[in-house]
Amino acid sequence: MAADLGELLVPYMPTIRVPRTGDRVFKSECAFSYDSPESEGGLYVCMNTFLGFGREHVERHYRKTGQSVYMHLKRHIKEKATGAAGGAIPRRRNGKVFLDLELNRDFNGEDYEYEDEAKLVIFPDHYEIPLPNIEELPALVTIACDAVLNAASAYKKQDPESWEEEIQVSRHARSLRQLDNGVKIPPSGWKCQKCEMRENLWLNLTDGAVLCGKWFFDGSGGNGHALEHYRETNFPLAVKLDTINPDGADVYSFEEEEAVLDPHISEHLSHFGIDMLQLQQPTENGHHTDNNARQRVSEWEVIQESGMKLKAVYGSGYTGIKNLGNSCYLSTIMQVLFSIPEFQRMYVGNLQRIYDYSPLDPTQDFATQMAKLGYGLLSGQYSKPPMKSELIEQVMKEEYKHQQRGVSPRMFKGLVSKGHPEFSSNRQQDAHEFLLHIINLVERNSAGSENPSDVFRFLVEERVQCCQTRRVRYTQRVDYLIQLPAPIECATNRGKGTLHTPSLPPPVEANNRTARTI
């Protein structure tokens, strides 16, 4: 058998490579779709280019390149069996879990176990060689297979380790001025000094004023007195009272307009009589718990409609986008663009032609990745309802945890943000700037063909008149976005705190988080 396999692979040996330093191994996502090893058909990784392809796209790559040897990766996910007492059986280390992959679904690792399967597949006959098969394969093939299996997936190093944003130390933390005004803050019973509100309270670290945060669009949250206080005093830092615990607290900088770190928070709080190690909230049964456990109103809870029973929707137009770490700006813009008929027609309507004429490396082709994302959002392929049998089983357990899989725009983001100092990071960005960036890429890649971004183009005519000669000059320029300033004096709800003027709908996301604001 060893000789047979060796002879079988001889014609293909020149095409099988061992990944070198710098080679990216796309073993977690298809270049043309969002198929992965967890998908029904698994993922095929070319043993020459190390590009990944789903079952419906691997034949295209074979026909275009003539590459015949692929590694087929399949991850089987199953729910753990339960013991006689009803508890989950402790997970044993499974020798068949050998793929260095991040999960593409939101499974609880404690409730599921995984079994990985790998084999070499030779096209066009689809001849399969199970792996590992060290004794029967030529040494070069064995080394190449081990290298692919052990390589980190192409975008794993770019993914954030958590959903948390990258919070920087405030420039005011080291030199913060604190007034010796005798103010001491009690361990509980806080309320806003201006409206007596008892939720969403912030302590100004300069003068000890306890004031409420901003008003949310549903009428909850606060009246914005903390922000008003900053505008009157320019005292920059405030800490959210119900987040203080022995490990730290949530600090916001009004001047920097973002959440920040304060390395001296313990010292700053002790100035007002607050001991971080002792500040705990008594519960009804007399025990103590961390203040983070207190139920509090947040803007994110309002957006998510927390506490309400919502009906899940599936299908075309209801596909979520996974958050890559503060990537809401990307999700919002791309969902808006693919709601426009011209973008749908250009990329989704021409999907097969774009794929057929894509370059040898489709991960670096703008049109291919636009078509991939557009199809992922509009086809409903990645937003399917649970099977009837699965739904019945979940109802019998009195739990319903099924969530749509959604799409993860890692490959798209990696391409459109390449070389850009801001969009290539995991920091929050401005949606307006990203839209202009995408329009620029669309125009650059639409030379000689239809340009869908023309739907945004308009002509601006500027008239300049000399005050002395009264002579007039007209100039014209092309623009894509018109700004509509809203004078604060025209607001009808000025007394309700910070105004919200959303210009874009929030993205539909498979996973998401929002930074705390006040």
Short mmCIF file of C-alpha atoms in Angstrom, two decimals:
data_model
loop_
_atom_site.label_atom_id
_atom_site.label_comp_id
_atom_site.label_asym_id
_atom_site.label_seq_id
_atom_site.Cartn_x
_atom_site.Cartn_y
_atom_site.Cartn_z
CA MET A 1 0.00 0.00 0.00
CA ALA A 2 2.89 2.34 0.82
CA ALA A 3 4.37 1.78 -2.62
CA ASP A 4 0.96 2.30 -4.23
CA LEU A 5 0.46 5.66 -2.51
CA GLY A 6 3.99 6.73 -3.35
CA GLU A 7 3.48 5.88 -7.01
CA LEU A 8 0.07 7.58 -7.00
CA LEU A 9 1.53 10.85 -5.74
CA VAL A 10 4.67 10.87 -7.92
CA PRO A 11 3.11 12.86 -10.80
CA TYR A 12 1.95 15.54 -8.33
CA MET A 13 5.08 15.87 -6.20
CA PRO A 14 6.36 19.00 -8.01
CA THR A 15 3.09 20.79 -7.14
CA ILE A 16 3.11 19.98 -3.40
CA ARG A 17 4.85 22.63 -1.31
CA VAL A 18 5.79 22.99 2.35
CA PRO A 19 4.55 26.33 3.74
CA ARG A 20 7.44 28.74 4.21
CA THR A 21 7.75 31.67 6.57
CA GLY A 22 5.42 34.34 5.24
CA ASP A 23 3.04 31.92 3.52
CA ARG A 24 -0.55 32.36 4.67
CA VAL A 25 -2.57 29.17 5.05
CA PHE A 26 -6.28 29.82 4.45
CA LYS A 27 -7.64 26.83 6.32
CA SER A 28 -10.56 28.47 8.10
CA GLU A 29 -12.43 30.21 5.25
CA CYS A 30 -13.13 29.81 1.54
CA ALA A 31 -11.78 32.49 -0.80
CA PHE A 32 -15.15 32.72 -2.61
CA SER A 33 -17.65 32.01 0.17
CA TYR A 34 -17.97 31.77 3.94
CA ASP A 35 -17.66 27.99 3.97
CA SER A 36 -15.28 26.60 6.57
CA PRO A 37 -14.23 23.21 7.99
CA GLU A 38 -17.44 23.41 10.05
CA SER A 39 -19.59 23.65 6.91
CA GLU A 40 -21.36 20.58 5.59
CA GLY A 41 -18.87 20.11 2.74
CA GLY A 42 -15.79 21.11 4.74
CA LEU A 43 -12.90 23.11 3.26
CA TYR A 44 -10.31 22.19 0.62
CA VAL A 45 -6.83 23.70 1.02
CA CYS A 46 -4.64 23.75 -2.09
CA MET A 47 -1.30 22.10 -1.29
CA ASN A 48 0.50 24.54 -3.58
CA THR A 49 -1.07 27.98 -2.96
CA PHE A 50 -2.58 27.17 0.48
CA LEU A 51 -5.83 28.91 -0.53
CA GLY A 52 -9.03 27.47 0.91
CA PHE A 53 -12.13 26.61 -1.11
CA GLY A 54 -15.60 25.34 -0.27
CA ARG A 55 -16.99 22.29 -2.00
CA GLU A 56 -18.76 24.27 -4.74
CA HIS A 57 -15.66 26.35 -5.58
CA VAL A 58 -12.76 23.90 -5.43
CA GLU A 59 -13.48 22.58 -8.96
CA ARG A 60 -13.16 26.11 -10.34
CA HIS A 61 -9.69 26.45 -8.85
CA TYR A 62 -8.65 23.04 -10.19
CA ARG A 63 -9.81 23.90 -13.72
CA LYS A 64 -8.11 27.31 -13.67
CA THR A 65 -4.76 26.27 -12.20
CA GLY A 66 -4.44 22.55 -12.82
CA GLN A 67 -3.52 22.01 -9.16
CA SER A 68 -4.73 18.52 -8.29
CA VAL A 69 -3.84 17.87 -4.62
CA TYR A 70 -5.93 19.44 -1.86
CA MET A 71 -6.20 18.80 1.85
CA HIS A 72 -9.82 18.36 2.86
CA LEU A 73 -10.54 19.60 6.38
CA LYS A 74 -13.76 18.81 8.24
CA ARG A 75 -14.67 19.63 11.79
CA HIS A 76 -17.56 17.66 13.32
CA ILE A 77 -19.29 19.44 16.21
CA LYS A 78 -21.61 17.57 18.52
CA GLU A 79 -23.26 18.28 21.82
CA LYS A 80 -21.84 16.46 24.80
CA ALA A 81 -23.77 13.55 26.21
CA THR A 82 -25.21 14.00 29.68
CA GLY A 83 -24.63 11.70 32.63
CA ALA A 84 -27.22 9.99 34.77
CA ALA A 85 -27.39 12.99 37.06
CA GLY A 86 -28.16 15.25 34.13
CA GLY A 87 -24.83 17.03 34.15
CA ALA A 88 -22.46 17.20 31.24
CA ILE A 89 -19.81 14.51 31.10
CA PRO A 90 -16.40 16.14 31.62
CA ARG A 91 -14.75 16.68 28.28
CA ARG A 92 -11.91 14.29 27.59
CA ARG A 93 -8.95 15.39 25.53
CA ASN A 94 -9.82 14.18 22.07
CA GLY A 95 -6.87 12.97 20.02
CA LYS A 96 -8.74 13.88 16.86
CA VAL A 97 -8.82 17.60 17.65
CA PHE A 98 -5.71 18.73 15.83
CA LEU A 99 -6.73 21.69 13.66
CA ASP A 100 -5.52 25.09 14.84
CA LEU A 101 -8.84 26.77 14.06
CA GLU A 102 -10.97 29.42 15.69
CA LEU A 103 -14.63 28.47 15.93
CA ASN A 104 -16.86 30.11 13.31
CA ARG A 105 -19.99 29.59 15.38
CA ASP A 106 -20.98 30.84 18.80
CA PHE A 107 -20.81 27.50 20.58
CA ASN A 108 -20.20 27.17 24.28
CA GLY A 109 -16.99 25.18 24.49
CA GLU A 110 -18.14 23.52 27.69
CA ASP A 111 -21.23 22.01 26.06
CA TYR A 112 -19.77 20.77 22.77
CA GLU A 113 -16.93 18.58 21.67
CA TYR A 114 -15.14 18.54 18.35
CA GLU A 115 -13.70 15.86 16.14
CA ASP A 116 -11.43 16.92 13.29
CA GLU A 117 -10.92 14.98 10.08
CA ALA A 118 -8.25 15.58 7.43
CA LYS A 119 -7.45 13.79 4.19
CA LEU A 120 -5.69 14.42 0.91
CA VAL A 121 -7.96 14.58 -2.13
CA ILE A 122 -6.60 14.20 -5.68
CA PHE A 123 -8.61 15.79 -8.49
CA PRO A 124 -10.28 15.18 -10.86
CA ASP A 125 -11.01 11.63 -9.63
CA HIS A 126 -11.53 12.71 -6.00
CA TYR A 127 -9.21 9.97 -4.76
CA GLU A 128 -9.00 10.26 -0.95
CA ILE A 129 -6.05 9.49 1.34
CA PRO A 130 -6.89 9.67 5.06
CA LEU A 131 -4.48 11.57 7.33
CA PRO A 132 -2.30 11.07 9.24
CA ASN A 133 -0.75 8.38 7.10
CA ILE A 134 2.92 8.87 7.89
CA GLU A 135 4.23 5.41 7.05
CA GLU A 136 2.56 5.21 3.65
CA LEU A 137 3.16 8.75 2.33
CA PRO A 138 6.39 10.10 0.84
CA ALA A 139 8.43 12.12 3.33
CA LEU A 140 7.89 15.44 1.51
CA VAL A 141 4.12 14.97 1.50
CA THR A 142 4.11 14.10 5.21
CA ILE A 143 6.13 17.19 6.07
CA ALA A 144 3.86 19.41 3.95
CA CYS A 145 0.69 17.98 5.53
CA ASP A 146 2.03 18.45 9.06
CA ALA A 147 3.02 22.03 8.26
CA VAL A 148 -0.46 22.86 6.94
CA LEU A 149 -2.21 21.23 9.89
CA ASN A 150 0.00 23.05 12.42
CA ALA A 151 0.01 26.45 10.71
CA ALA A 152 -2.10 29.21 12.21
CA SER A 153 -5.01 30.20 9.97
CA ALA A 154 -4.31 33.25 7.82
CA TYR A 155 -6.25 35.81 9.86
CA LYS A 156 -5.93 34.38 13.34
CA LYS A 157 -3.10 36.73 14.33
CA GLN A 158 -5.16 39.70 13.17
CA ASP A 159 -8.20 38.82 15.26
CA PRO A 160 -8.49 40.56 18.63
CA GLU A 161 -8.13 38.40 21.70
CA SER A 162 -11.43 39.73 23.01
CA TRP A 163 -14.34 41.94 22.02
CA GLU A 164 -12.97 44.73 24.15
CA GLU A 165 -11.71 47.85 22.47
CA GLU A 166 -8.11 48.97 22.83
CA ILE A 167 -8.33 51.44 25.73
CA GLN A 168 -5.49 53.89 26.19
CA VAL A 169 -4.20 55.61 29.33
CA SER A 170 -5.67 59.10 29.63
CA ARG A 171 -3.22 61.94 29.22
CA HIS A 172 -4.90 63.56 32.25
CA ALA A 173 -4.39 60.61 34.61
CA ARG A 174 -0.88 61.42 35.81
CA SER A 175 -1.39 65.16 36.36
CA LEU A 176 -5.06 65.20 37.34
CA ARG A 177 -5.88 68.10 39.67
CA GLN A 178 -8.17 67.20 42.57
CA LEU A 179 -9.82 69.90 44.67
CA ASP A 180 -9.50 69.86 48.46
CA ASN A 181 -13.16 70.71 48.94
CA GLY A 182 -13.92 68.20 51.69
CA VAL A 183 -16.23 66.08 49.54
CA LYS A 184 -16.55 62.45 50.71
CA ILE A 185 -18.57 59.89 48.76
CA PRO A 186 -20.56 57.28 50.74
CA PRO A 187 -20.29 53.58 49.76
CA SER A 188 -23.93 53.49 48.56
CA GLY A 189 -27.08 55.54 48.22
CA TRP A 190 -25.77 57.70 45.37
CA LYS A 191 -27.99 60.05 43.38
CA CYS A 192 -27.46 62.80 40.82
CA GLN A 193 -26.87 66.18 42.46
CA LYS A 194 -29.10 67.92 39.91
CA CYS A 195 -32.00 65.57 39.22
CA GLU A 196 -31.74 62.94 41.99
CA MET A 197 -31.52 60.12 39.45
CA ARG A 198 -30.07 56.92 40.97
CA GLU A 199 -28.89 55.09 37.84
CA ASN A 200 -26.03 55.65 35.38
CA LEU A 201 -24.13 57.88 37.83
CA TRP A 202 -20.63 59.26 37.25
CA LEU A 203 -18.21 60.71 39.81
CA ASN A 204 -16.09 63.60 38.54
CA LEU A 205 -12.55 62.92 39.73
CA THR A 206 -11.64 66.60 40.10
CA ASP A 207 -14.37 67.97 42.37
CA GLY A 208 -16.30 64.84 43.43
CA ALA A 209 -19.57 65.83 41.77
CA VAL A 210 -21.95 62.89 41.32
CA LEU A 211 -24.03 63.39 38.19
CA CYS A 212 -26.05 61.31 35.73
CA GLY A 213 -24.91 60.20 32.30
CA LYS A 214 -26.43 60.93 28.94
CA TRP A 215 -30.00 60.46 27.85
CA PHE A 216 -30.76 57.41 25.68
CA PHE A 217 -33.21 57.57 22.81
CA ASP A 218 -35.83 55.57 24.73
CA GLY A 219 -35.93 58.11 27.56
CA SER A 220 -33.77 56.10 29.97
CA GLY A 221 -30.16 56.45 31.02
CA GLY A 222 -29.93 59.96 32.44
CA ASN A 223 -30.24 63.64 31.74
CA GLY A 224 -26.68 64.38 30.65
CA HIS A 225 -25.72 66.37 33.75
CA ALA A 226 -22.21 64.86 33.90
CA LEU A 227 -21.45 66.21 30.42
CA GLU A 228 -22.98 69.58 31.24
CA HIS A 229 -20.75 69.76 34.30
CA TYR A 230 -17.66 69.18 32.16
CA ARG A 231 -18.69 71.93 29.76
CA GLU A 232 -19.00 74.33 32.69
CA THR A 233 -15.80 73.32 34.52
CA ASN A 234 -13.50 71.50 32.02
CA PHE A 235 -12.83 68.85 34.68
CA PRO A 236 -11.91 65.98 32.31
CA LEU A 237 -12.24 62.58 34.02
CA ALA A 238 -15.22 60.77 35.52
CA VAL A 239 -15.67 57.24 36.86
CA LYS A 240 -18.88 55.22 36.70
CA LEU A 241 -19.80 54.56 40.32
CA ASP A 242 -21.40 51.13 39.99
CA THR A 243 -18.36 49.72 38.16
CA ILE A 244 -15.85 50.34 40.97
CA ASN A 245 -14.39 47.07 42.26
CA PRO A 246 -11.03 45.85 43.60
CA ASP A 247 -9.80 45.30 40.04
CA GLY A 248 -10.56 48.77 38.68
CA ALA A 249 -13.41 50.86 37.29
CA ASP A 250 -14.79 52.34 34.08
CA VAL A 251 -13.27 55.78 33.45
CA TYR A 252 -14.34 58.25 30.75
CA SER A 253 -12.48 61.30 29.48
CA PHE A 254 -14.76 64.11 28.34
CA GLU A 255 -11.89 65.98 26.74
CA GLU A 256 -10.59 62.91 24.85
CA GLU A 257 -14.18 61.73 24.15
CA GLU A 258 -13.52 58.06 24.86
CA ALA A 259 -13.17 55.44 27.57
CA VAL A 260 -9.69 55.59 29.09
CA LEU A 261 -7.45 53.93 31.65
CA ASP A 262 -6.43 55.65 34.87
CA PRO A 263 -3.41 53.90 36.47
CA HIS A 264 -3.90 56.08 39.57
CA ILE A 265 -7.62 55.37 39.98
CA SER A 266 -7.20 53.97 43.50
CA GLU A 267 -5.43 57.16 44.65
CA HIS A 268 -7.94 59.40 42.90
CA LEU A 269 -10.89 57.60 44.49
CA SER A 270 -9.34 57.60 47.97
CA HIS A 271 -9.20 61.41 47.73
CA PHE A 272 -12.99 61.31 48.06
CA GLY A 273 -13.02 58.61 50.74
CA ILE A 274 -13.62 55.62 48.43
CA ASP A 275 -11.69 52.44 49.19
CA MET A 276 -11.81 50.24 46.09
CA LEU A 277 -11.15 47.11 48.15
CA GLN A 278 -14.11 47.76 50.43
CA LEU A 279 -16.71 49.19 48.05
CA GLN A 280 -19.26 46.40 47.70
CA GLN A 281 -23.02 46.35 47.38
CA PRO A 282 -25.01 44.43 50.05
CA THR A 283 -27.62 42.06 48.69
CA GLU A 284 -31.02 41.21 50.10
CA ASN A 285 -29.73 38.11 51.95
CA GLY A 286 -27.00 40.05 53.71
CA HIS A 287 -24.12 38.85 51.57
CA HIS A 288 -21.96 41.12 49.50
CA THR A 289 -21.35 41.18 45.80
CA ASP A 290 -19.27 43.18 43.38
CA ASN A 291 -20.88 46.39 42.13
CA ASN A 292 -20.47 45.11 38.56
CA ALA A 293 -23.29 42.67 39.33
CA ARG A 294 -25.82 45.46 39.77
CA GLN A 295 -28.39 45.63 37.05
CA ARG A 296 -27.96 48.89 35.23
CA VAL A 297 -29.36 50.58 32.18
CA SER A 298 -26.92 50.86 29.30
CA GLU A 299 -27.24 52.11 25.76
CA TRP A 300 -26.27 48.67 24.49
CA GLU A 301 -29.11 47.05 26.44
CA VAL A 302 -31.51 49.56 24.92
CA ILE A 303 -30.31 48.81 21.38
CA GLN A 304 -30.53 45.06 21.99
CA GLU A 305 -34.04 45.39 23.47
CA SER A 306 -32.89 43.43 26.51
CA GLY A 307 -35.60 41.66 28.44
CA MET A 308 -37.99 41.51 25.49
CA LYS A 309 -39.06 38.35 23.71
CA LEU A 310 -38.05 38.75 20.10
CA LYS A 311 -38.79 36.49 17.14
CA ALA A 312 -35.73 35.46 15.17
CA VAL A 313 -35.78 36.21 11.45
CA TYR A 314 -33.82 34.43 8.75
CA GLY A 315 -33.18 34.60 5.05
CA SER A 316 -32.14 37.16 2.46
CA GLY A 317 -31.46 40.57 3.94
CA TYR A 318 -31.38 39.27 7.52
CA THR A 319 -27.83 37.95 7.61
CA GLY A 320 -25.70 39.32 10.44
CA ILE A 321 -22.07 40.39 10.32
CA LYS A 322 -19.75 39.26 13.08
CA ASN A 323 -17.88 41.95 14.95
CA LEU A 324 -14.11 41.71 14.53
CA GLY A 325 -13.51 44.08 17.44
CA ASN A 326 -14.96 47.58 17.06
CA SER A 327 -15.84 46.96 13.41
CA CYS A 328 -19.41 48.33 13.57
CA TYR A 329 -18.45 51.08 11.13
CA LEU A 330 -17.58 48.47 8.48
CA SER A 331 -20.73 46.41 9.10
CA THR A 332 -23.01 49.44 8.87
CA ILE A 333 -21.52 50.82 5.66
CA MET A 334 -21.43 47.49 3.83
CA GLN A 335 -25.01 46.60 4.75
CA VAL A 336 -26.17 50.01 3.54
CA LEU A 337 -24.23 49.69 0.26
CA PHE A 338 -25.67 46.26 -0.49
CA SER A 339 -29.19 47.59 0.04
CA ILE A 340 -28.64 49.77 -3.07
CA PRO A 341 -29.73 48.13 -6.38
CA GLU A 342 -26.66 49.37 -8.30
CA PHE A 343 -24.28 47.61 -5.88
CA GLN A 344 -26.42 44.49 -5.85
CA ARG A 345 -26.43 44.36 -9.64
CA MET A 346 -22.71 45.11 -10.02
CA TYR A 347 -21.39 42.54 -7.57
CA VAL A 348 -24.07 39.97 -6.71
CA GLY A 349 -25.72 40.01 -10.12
CA ASN A 350 -22.33 39.43 -11.80
CA LEU A 351 -21.13 36.93 -9.21
CA GLN A 352 -20.31 34.03 -11.54
CA ARG A 353 -18.55 36.23 -14.10
CA ILE A 354 -16.48 37.90 -11.35
CA TYR A 355 -15.52 34.52 -9.90
CA ASP A 356 -14.69 33.00 -13.28
CA TYR A 357 -12.36 35.90 -14.15
CA SER A 358 -10.86 36.35 -10.70
CA PRO A 359 -7.04 36.28 -10.46
CA LEU A 360 -5.04 33.34 -9.15
CA ASP A 361 -5.21 34.82 -5.64
CA PRO A 362 -8.89 35.83 -5.18
CA THR A 363 -8.26 36.90 -1.58
CA GLN A 364 -6.48 39.98 -2.99
CA ASP A 365 -9.09 40.90 -5.60
CA PHE A 366 -11.48 43.70 -4.66
CA ALA A 367 -14.32 42.67 -6.99
CA THR A 368 -14.19 39.06 -5.77
CA GLN A 369 -14.33 40.03 -2.12
CA MET A 370 -17.13 42.54 -2.72
CA ALA A 371 -19.12 39.86 -4.56
CA LYS A 372 -18.42 37.37 -1.78
CA LEU A 373 -19.63 39.74 0.95
CA GLY A 374 -22.66 40.87 -1.07
CA TYR A 375 -23.75 37.31 -1.75
CA GLY A 376 -23.16 36.36 1.87
CA LEU A 377 -25.48 39.15 3.02
CA LEU A 378 -28.21 38.84 0.40
CA SER A 379 -28.46 35.12 -0.40
CA GLY A 380 -29.72 33.92 2.97
CA GLN A 381 -27.21 31.07 2.73
CA TYR A 382 -25.73 32.01 6.10
CA SER A 383 -28.99 32.88 7.83
CA LYS A 384 -31.01 29.70 7.88
CA PRO A 385 -33.63 28.69 10.47
CA PRO A 386 -32.96 25.58 12.55
CA MET A 387 -34.09 22.23 11.22
CA LYS A 388 -37.46 21.08 12.51
CA SER A 389 -35.94 18.14 14.40
CA GLU A 390 -33.39 20.42 16.04
CA LEU A 391 -36.08 22.92 17.00
CA ILE A 392 -38.27 20.22 18.58
CA GLU A 393 -35.30 18.94 20.58
CA GLN A 394 -34.53 22.43 21.88
CA VAL A 395 -38.16 23.07 22.82
CA MET A 396 -38.24 19.77 24.72
CA LYS A 397 -35.23 20.99 26.69
CA GLU A 398 -37.07 24.29 27.32
CA GLU A 399 -34.21 26.21 25.81
CA TYR A 400 -33.72 27.83 22.46
CA LYS A 401 -30.15 28.87 21.76
CA HIS A 402 -30.06 28.74 17.96
CA GLN A 403 -28.51 31.82 16.43
CA GLN A 404 -27.82 32.57 12.82
CA ARG A 405 -24.25 31.89 11.83
CA GLY A 406 -23.76 35.18 10.01
CA VAL A 407 -20.66 36.11 8.05
CA SER A 408 -17.24 37.14 9.32
CA PRO A 409 -15.68 39.85 7.08
CA ARG A 410 -12.06 39.07 8.03
CA MET A 411 -10.88 38.51 4.46
CA PHE A 412 -12.72 41.60 3.20
CA LYS A 413 -11.40 43.80 5.99
CA GLY A 414 -7.88 42.48 5.50
CA LEU A 415 -8.02 43.50 1.83
CA VAL A 416 -9.69 46.94 1.99
CA SER A 417 -7.70 48.05 5.04
CA LYS A 418 -4.29 46.92 3.77
CA GLY A 419 -1.79 49.73 4.29
CA HIS A 420 -4.34 52.03 5.93
CA PRO A 421 -3.11 53.19 9.37
CA GLU A 422 -6.60 53.41 10.87
CA PHE A 423 -8.81 50.81 9.21
CA SER A 424 -6.13 48.11 9.57
CA SER A 425 -6.34 48.47 13.36
CA ASN A 426 -8.98 47.14 15.80
CA ARG A 427 -9.84 50.63 17.02
CA GLN A 428 -13.19 52.30 16.44
CA GLN A 429 -13.35 54.35 13.24
CA ASP A 430 -15.59 56.91 11.61
CA ALA A 431 -18.24 55.43 9.29
CA HIS A 432 -18.19 58.55 7.08
CA GLU A 433 -14.46 58.17 6.44
CA PHE A 434 -14.81 54.45 5.73
CA LEU A 435 -17.61 55.10 3.21
CA LEU A 436 -15.39 57.54 1.31
CA HIS A 437 -12.57 54.97 1.44
CA ILE A 438 -14.82 52.26 -0.04
CA ILE A 439 -16.15 54.62 -2.74
CA ASN A 440 -12.57 55.38 -3.71
CA LEU A 441 -11.78 51.65 -3.99
CA VAL A 442 -14.96 51.02 -6.00
CA GLU A 443 -14.04 53.77 -8.48
CA ARG A 444 -10.45 52.60 -8.73
CA ASN A 445 -11.56 49.06 -9.52
CA SER A 446 -14.39 49.99 -11.90
CA ALA A 447 -12.29 51.43 -14.72
CA GLY A 448 -13.90 50.56 -18.04
CA SER A 449 -17.06 49.14 -16.46
CA GLU A 450 -20.13 50.23 -14.58
CA ASN A 451 -19.33 52.27 -11.47
CA PRO A 452 -22.05 51.70 -8.85
CA SER A 453 -20.75 54.55 -6.69
CA ASP A 454 -22.05 56.98 -9.34
CA VAL A 455 -25.34 56.88 -7.45
CA PHE A 456 -23.66 59.04 -4.80
CA ARG A 457 -22.10 61.58 -7.18
CA PHE A 458 -23.46 65.11 -7.34
CA LEU A 459 -22.10 68.45 -8.50
CA VAL A 460 -21.53 71.25 -6.02
CA GLU A 461 -21.40 74.78 -7.38
CA GLU A 462 -19.75 77.40 -5.20
CA ARG A 463 -20.35 81.11 -5.70
CA VAL A 464 -17.75 83.58 -4.39
CA GLN A 465 -18.39 87.34 -4.60
CA CYS A 466 -15.85 90.09 -3.94
CA CYS A 467 -17.11 92.54 -1.34
CA GLN A 468 -15.49 95.52 -3.06
CA THR A 469 -15.84 94.93 -6.80
CA ARG A 470 -18.99 92.79 -6.45
CA ARG A 471 -17.53 90.53 -9.12
CA VAL A 472 -18.59 86.88 -8.87
CA ARG A 473 -16.70 83.65 -9.52
CA TYR A 474 -18.30 80.23 -9.85
CA THR A 475 -16.50 76.93 -9.27
CA GLN A 476 -17.76 73.38 -9.47
CA ARG A 477 -16.61 70.19 -7.79
CA VAL A 478 -17.81 66.61 -7.52
CA ASP A 479 -18.84 65.32 -4.10
CA TYR A 480 -20.43 62.19 -2.68
CA LEU A 481 -21.81 63.17 0.71
CA ILE A 482 -23.63 66.26 1.81
CA GLN A 483 -23.34 67.29 5.42
CA LEU A 484 -26.41 68.62 7.17
CA PRO A 485 -25.35 70.54 10.30
CA ALA A 486 -28.05 70.61 12.98
CA PRO A 487 -27.91 73.88 14.97
CA ILE A 488 -28.16 73.07 18.66
CA GLU A 489 -30.43 76.05 19.24
CA CYS A 490 -33.03 74.45 16.95
CA ALA A 491 -33.27 71.27 19.02
CA THR A 492 -36.65 70.57 20.58
CA ASN A 493 -35.24 68.23 23.28
CA ARG A 494 -32.27 70.24 24.53
CA GLY A 495 -33.28 69.63 28.13
CA LYS A 496 -32.87 65.86 27.82
CA GLY A 497 -29.08 65.78 27.67
CA THR A 498 -26.82 64.76 24.80
CA LEU A 499 -28.63 64.62 21.47
CA HIS A 500 -28.51 61.60 19.23
CA THR A 501 -28.57 62.25 15.49
CA PRO A 502 -28.05 58.85 13.88
CA SER A 503 -27.24 59.11 10.18
CA LEU A 504 -26.99 55.39 9.51
CA PRO A 505 -28.93 52.40 10.84
CA PRO A 506 -27.10 50.13 13.27
CA PRO A 507 -25.67 47.00 11.63
CA VAL A 508 -27.33 43.61 11.91
CA GLU A 509 -24.65 41.61 13.66
CA ALA A 510 -24.10 38.02 14.64
CA ASN A 511 -22.01 39.28 17.56
CA ASN A 512 -21.46 42.84 18.64
CA ARG A 513 -20.53 45.19 21.44
CA THR A 514 -20.68 48.95 21.90
CA ALA A 515 -18.18 51.05 23.78
CA ARG A 516 -19.51 52.72 26.91
CA THR A 517 -20.33 56.39 26.43
CA ILE A 518 -21.80 58.96 28.78
#
